[in-house]
XYZ file of C-alpha atoms in Angstrom:
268
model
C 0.000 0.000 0.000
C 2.695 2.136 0.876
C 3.685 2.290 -3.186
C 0.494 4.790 -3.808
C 1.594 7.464 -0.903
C 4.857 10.235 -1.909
C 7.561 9.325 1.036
C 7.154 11.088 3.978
C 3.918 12.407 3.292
C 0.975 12.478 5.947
C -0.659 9.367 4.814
C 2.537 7.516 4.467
C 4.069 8.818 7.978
C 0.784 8.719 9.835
C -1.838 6.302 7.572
C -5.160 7.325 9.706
C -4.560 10.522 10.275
C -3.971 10.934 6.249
C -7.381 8.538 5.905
C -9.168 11.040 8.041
C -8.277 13.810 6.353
C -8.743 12.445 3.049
C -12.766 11.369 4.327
C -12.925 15.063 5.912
C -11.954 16.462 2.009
C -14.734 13.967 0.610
C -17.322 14.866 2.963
C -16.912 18.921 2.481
C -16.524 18.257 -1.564
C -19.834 16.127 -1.222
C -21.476 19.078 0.732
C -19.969 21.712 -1.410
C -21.018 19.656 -4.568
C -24.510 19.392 -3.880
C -24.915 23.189 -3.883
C -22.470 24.853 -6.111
C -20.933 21.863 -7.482
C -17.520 21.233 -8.269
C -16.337 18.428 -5.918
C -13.033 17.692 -7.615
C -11.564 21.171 -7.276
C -11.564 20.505 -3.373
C -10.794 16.515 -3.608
C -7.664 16.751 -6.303
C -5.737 19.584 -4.271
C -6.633 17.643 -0.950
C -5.316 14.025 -1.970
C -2.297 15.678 -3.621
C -1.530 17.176 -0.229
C -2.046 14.449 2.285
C 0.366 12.632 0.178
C -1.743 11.035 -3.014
C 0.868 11.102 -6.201
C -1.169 12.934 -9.051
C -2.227 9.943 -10.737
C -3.252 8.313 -7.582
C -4.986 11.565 -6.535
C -6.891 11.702 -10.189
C -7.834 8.108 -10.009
C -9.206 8.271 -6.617
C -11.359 11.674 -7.208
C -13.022 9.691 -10.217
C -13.543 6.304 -7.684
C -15.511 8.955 -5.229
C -17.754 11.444 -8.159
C -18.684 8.495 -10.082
C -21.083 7.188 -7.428
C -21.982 10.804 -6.780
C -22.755 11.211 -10.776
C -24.836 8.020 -10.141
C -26.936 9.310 -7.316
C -27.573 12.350 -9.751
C -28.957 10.361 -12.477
C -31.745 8.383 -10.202
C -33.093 11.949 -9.908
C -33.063 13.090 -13.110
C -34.576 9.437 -14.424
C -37.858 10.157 -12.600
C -38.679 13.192 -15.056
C -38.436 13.091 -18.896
C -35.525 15.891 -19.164
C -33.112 13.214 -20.176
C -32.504 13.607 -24.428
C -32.593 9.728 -24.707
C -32.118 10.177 -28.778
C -28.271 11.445 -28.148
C -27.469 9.408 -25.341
C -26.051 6.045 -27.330
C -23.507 8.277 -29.822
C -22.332 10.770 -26.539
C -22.153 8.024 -24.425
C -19.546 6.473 -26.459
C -17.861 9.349 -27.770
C -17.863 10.509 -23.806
C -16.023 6.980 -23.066
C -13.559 7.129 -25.369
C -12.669 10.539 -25.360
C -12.305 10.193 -21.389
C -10.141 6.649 -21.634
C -7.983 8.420 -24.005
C -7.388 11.669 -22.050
C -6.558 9.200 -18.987
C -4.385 7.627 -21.135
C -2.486 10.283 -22.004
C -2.030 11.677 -18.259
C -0.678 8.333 -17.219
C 2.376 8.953 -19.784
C 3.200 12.460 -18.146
C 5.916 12.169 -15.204
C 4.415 13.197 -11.687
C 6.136 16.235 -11.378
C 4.607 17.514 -15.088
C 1.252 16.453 -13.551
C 1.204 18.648 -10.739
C 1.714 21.997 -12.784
C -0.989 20.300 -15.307
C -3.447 20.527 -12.497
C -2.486 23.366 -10.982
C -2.425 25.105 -14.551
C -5.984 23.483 -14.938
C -7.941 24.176 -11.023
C -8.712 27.680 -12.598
C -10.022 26.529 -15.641
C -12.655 24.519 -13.278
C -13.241 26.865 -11.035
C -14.274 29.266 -13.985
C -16.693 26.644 -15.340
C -18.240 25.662 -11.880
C -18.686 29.428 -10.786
C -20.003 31.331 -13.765
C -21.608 28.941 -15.840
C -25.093 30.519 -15.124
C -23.699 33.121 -16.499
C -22.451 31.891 -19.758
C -25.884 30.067 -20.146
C -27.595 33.433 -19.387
C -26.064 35.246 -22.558
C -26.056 32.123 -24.325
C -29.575 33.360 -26.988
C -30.543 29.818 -26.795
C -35.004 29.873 -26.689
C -37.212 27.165 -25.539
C -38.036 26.818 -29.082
C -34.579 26.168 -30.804
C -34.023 23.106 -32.506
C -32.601 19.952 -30.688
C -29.065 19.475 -32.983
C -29.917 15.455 -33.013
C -26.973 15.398 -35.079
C -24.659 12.494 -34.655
C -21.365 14.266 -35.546
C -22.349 17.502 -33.201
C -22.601 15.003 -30.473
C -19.604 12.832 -30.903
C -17.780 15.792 -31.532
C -19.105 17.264 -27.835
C -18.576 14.587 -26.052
C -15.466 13.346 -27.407
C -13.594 16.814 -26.230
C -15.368 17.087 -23.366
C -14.638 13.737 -22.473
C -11.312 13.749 -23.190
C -10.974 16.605 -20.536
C -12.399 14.974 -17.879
C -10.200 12.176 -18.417
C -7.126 14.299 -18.410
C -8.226 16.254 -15.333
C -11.617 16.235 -14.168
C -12.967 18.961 -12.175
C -15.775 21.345 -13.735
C -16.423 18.669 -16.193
C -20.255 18.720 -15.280
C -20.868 22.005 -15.963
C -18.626 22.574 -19.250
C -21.231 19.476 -20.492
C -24.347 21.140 -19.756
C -22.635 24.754 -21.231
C -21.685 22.479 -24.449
C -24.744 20.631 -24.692
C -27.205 23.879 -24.435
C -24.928 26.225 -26.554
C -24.197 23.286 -29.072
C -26.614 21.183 -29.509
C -29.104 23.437 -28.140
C -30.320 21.487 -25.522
C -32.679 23.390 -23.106
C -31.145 24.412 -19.684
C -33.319 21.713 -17.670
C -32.347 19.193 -20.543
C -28.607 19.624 -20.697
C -28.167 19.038 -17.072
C -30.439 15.814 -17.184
C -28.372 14.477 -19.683
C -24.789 15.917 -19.382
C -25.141 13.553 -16.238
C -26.015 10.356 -18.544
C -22.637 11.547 -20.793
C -20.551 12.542 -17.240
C -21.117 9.216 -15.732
C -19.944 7.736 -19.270
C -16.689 10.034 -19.348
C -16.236 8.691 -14.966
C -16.597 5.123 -16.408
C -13.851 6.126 -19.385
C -11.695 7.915 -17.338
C -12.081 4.761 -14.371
C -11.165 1.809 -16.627
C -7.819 3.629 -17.939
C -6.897 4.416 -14.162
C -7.662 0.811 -12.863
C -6.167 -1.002 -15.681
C -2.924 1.337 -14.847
C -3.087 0.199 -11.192
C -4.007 3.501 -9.606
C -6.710 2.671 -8.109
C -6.644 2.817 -3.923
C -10.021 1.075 -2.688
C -8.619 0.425 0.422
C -9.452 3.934 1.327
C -11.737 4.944 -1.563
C -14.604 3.065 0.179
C -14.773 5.422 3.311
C -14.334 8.481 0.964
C -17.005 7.848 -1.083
C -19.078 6.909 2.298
C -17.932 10.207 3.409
C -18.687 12.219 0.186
C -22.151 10.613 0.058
C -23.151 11.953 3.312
C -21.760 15.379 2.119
C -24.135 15.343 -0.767
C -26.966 14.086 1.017
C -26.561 17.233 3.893
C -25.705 19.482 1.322
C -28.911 18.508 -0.654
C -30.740 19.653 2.240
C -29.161 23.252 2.863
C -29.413 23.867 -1.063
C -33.385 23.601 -0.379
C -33.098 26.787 1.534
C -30.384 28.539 -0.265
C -29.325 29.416 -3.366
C -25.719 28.424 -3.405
C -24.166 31.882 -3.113
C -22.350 31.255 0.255
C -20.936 28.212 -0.790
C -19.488 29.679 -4.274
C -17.840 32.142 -2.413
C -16.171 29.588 0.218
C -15.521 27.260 -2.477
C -13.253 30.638 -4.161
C -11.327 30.819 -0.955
C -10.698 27.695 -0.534
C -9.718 26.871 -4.388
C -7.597 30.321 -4.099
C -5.479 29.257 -0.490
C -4.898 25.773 -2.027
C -3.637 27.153 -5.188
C -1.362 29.213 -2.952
C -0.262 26.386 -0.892
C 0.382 24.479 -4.344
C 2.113 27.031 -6.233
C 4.770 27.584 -2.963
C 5.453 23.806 -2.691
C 6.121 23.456 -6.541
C 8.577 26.308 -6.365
C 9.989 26.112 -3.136
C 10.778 22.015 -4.002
């Protein structure tokens, strides 16, 4: 087990303690998610610093927000918002782009990982926190046309696949921005199904990592107890707000890891 923790790291020097903090990360990501979304900008950073190497740390955050992604979809099966048409071509377009970005990522050296990710948190962050925005100028009516179209699909999915594959985080909400302003999907509809085409991309993105031996279920299986629990509490404050408080904690927090990240990688 030890081969999956950095030398002298927390979870290597002190295993529980580096457990519990890794099941405290899931649980506030779950909480976080449920409201403003964006789990894996808080879980990445987190496993990276207990002592996760950045494969390790990739693999594990796609172990914990594919059961979360699964959760989702129950929900949205109970209404008819899914797009069932586009599902089989996005679906696999979603799981190969997604293997292949994972792919790719597992050739990269550790050290060319960390400054991919750290290079990348903004890019999520941008995606989680202002895609209402972007949907808001988007001049997308209820009465547009559905683009059915096979190659607009494969092509969506594919890229956006690809990216959660190589990284991850803010990959639910760049889906339901491509899916409305591509393929015109309405609002409601492209976050029904981006979930179908996330889960896909998880599944993609899973296989790669597992076949490569990343995978730690040893302690994924409390983290994705833990970020369950999150999801399900956080479910429950998002009834009675509107996410605001969150987005703004969620900033800080993504801003003082990024700090913490950028000193380590230049300090050595």
């Amino acid at each position: 087990m030890d081969a999956i923790f950095v030398d002298g790291s927390i979870i290597a020097e002190y295993f529980y303690i580096g457990l519990a903090l890794l099941v405290l990360a899931s649980l506030v990501a779950g909480y976080i998610d449920a409201i403003a979304g964006g789990a894996g900008l808080i879980l990445i950073p987190a496993f990276l610093m207990v002592g996760l190497p950045p494969q390790v740390a990739l693999a594990q955050e796609k172990l914990v927000s594919t059961i979360g992604t699964l959760a989702a979809i129950k929900n949205f099966m109970k209404s008819s918002s899914i797009v069932w048409k586009i599902i089989p071509v996005g679906i696999i377009s979603a799981l190969i782009g997604a293997y292949i970005g994972a792919e790719v990522i597992l050739m990269l050296p550790a050290h060319i990982i960390s400054y991919i990710i750290l290079a990348f948190l903004p890019v999520g962050l941008f995606a989680t926190l202002f895609k209402g925005k972007l949907l808001a100028k988007a001049d997308n009516s209820a009465g547009s046309e559905i683009k059915k179209s096979a190659v607009a699909v494969f092509i969506t999915c594919l890229v956006v696949g690809f990216y959660d594959g190589f990284f991850g985080p803010g990959t639910g909400s760049i889906f339901i921005i491509a899916l409305f302003i591509i393929n015109k999907l309405t609002l409601l509809q492209a976050s029904a199904t981006s979930k179908i085409f996330n889960f896909a991309s998880n599944i993609g993105a899973f296989v790669a990592f597992l076949i490569a031996g990343k995978m730690a279920f040893l302690i994924g299986i409390p983290m994705i107890l833990a970020n369950l629990a999150g999801n399900h509490f956080g479910s429950l404050h998002a009834i009675n707000s509107n996410g605001e408080i969150i987005k703004k904690v969620l900033i800080v927090t993504v801003g003082l890891i990024m700090c913490t990240m950028i000193y380590k990688a230049f300090s050595g």
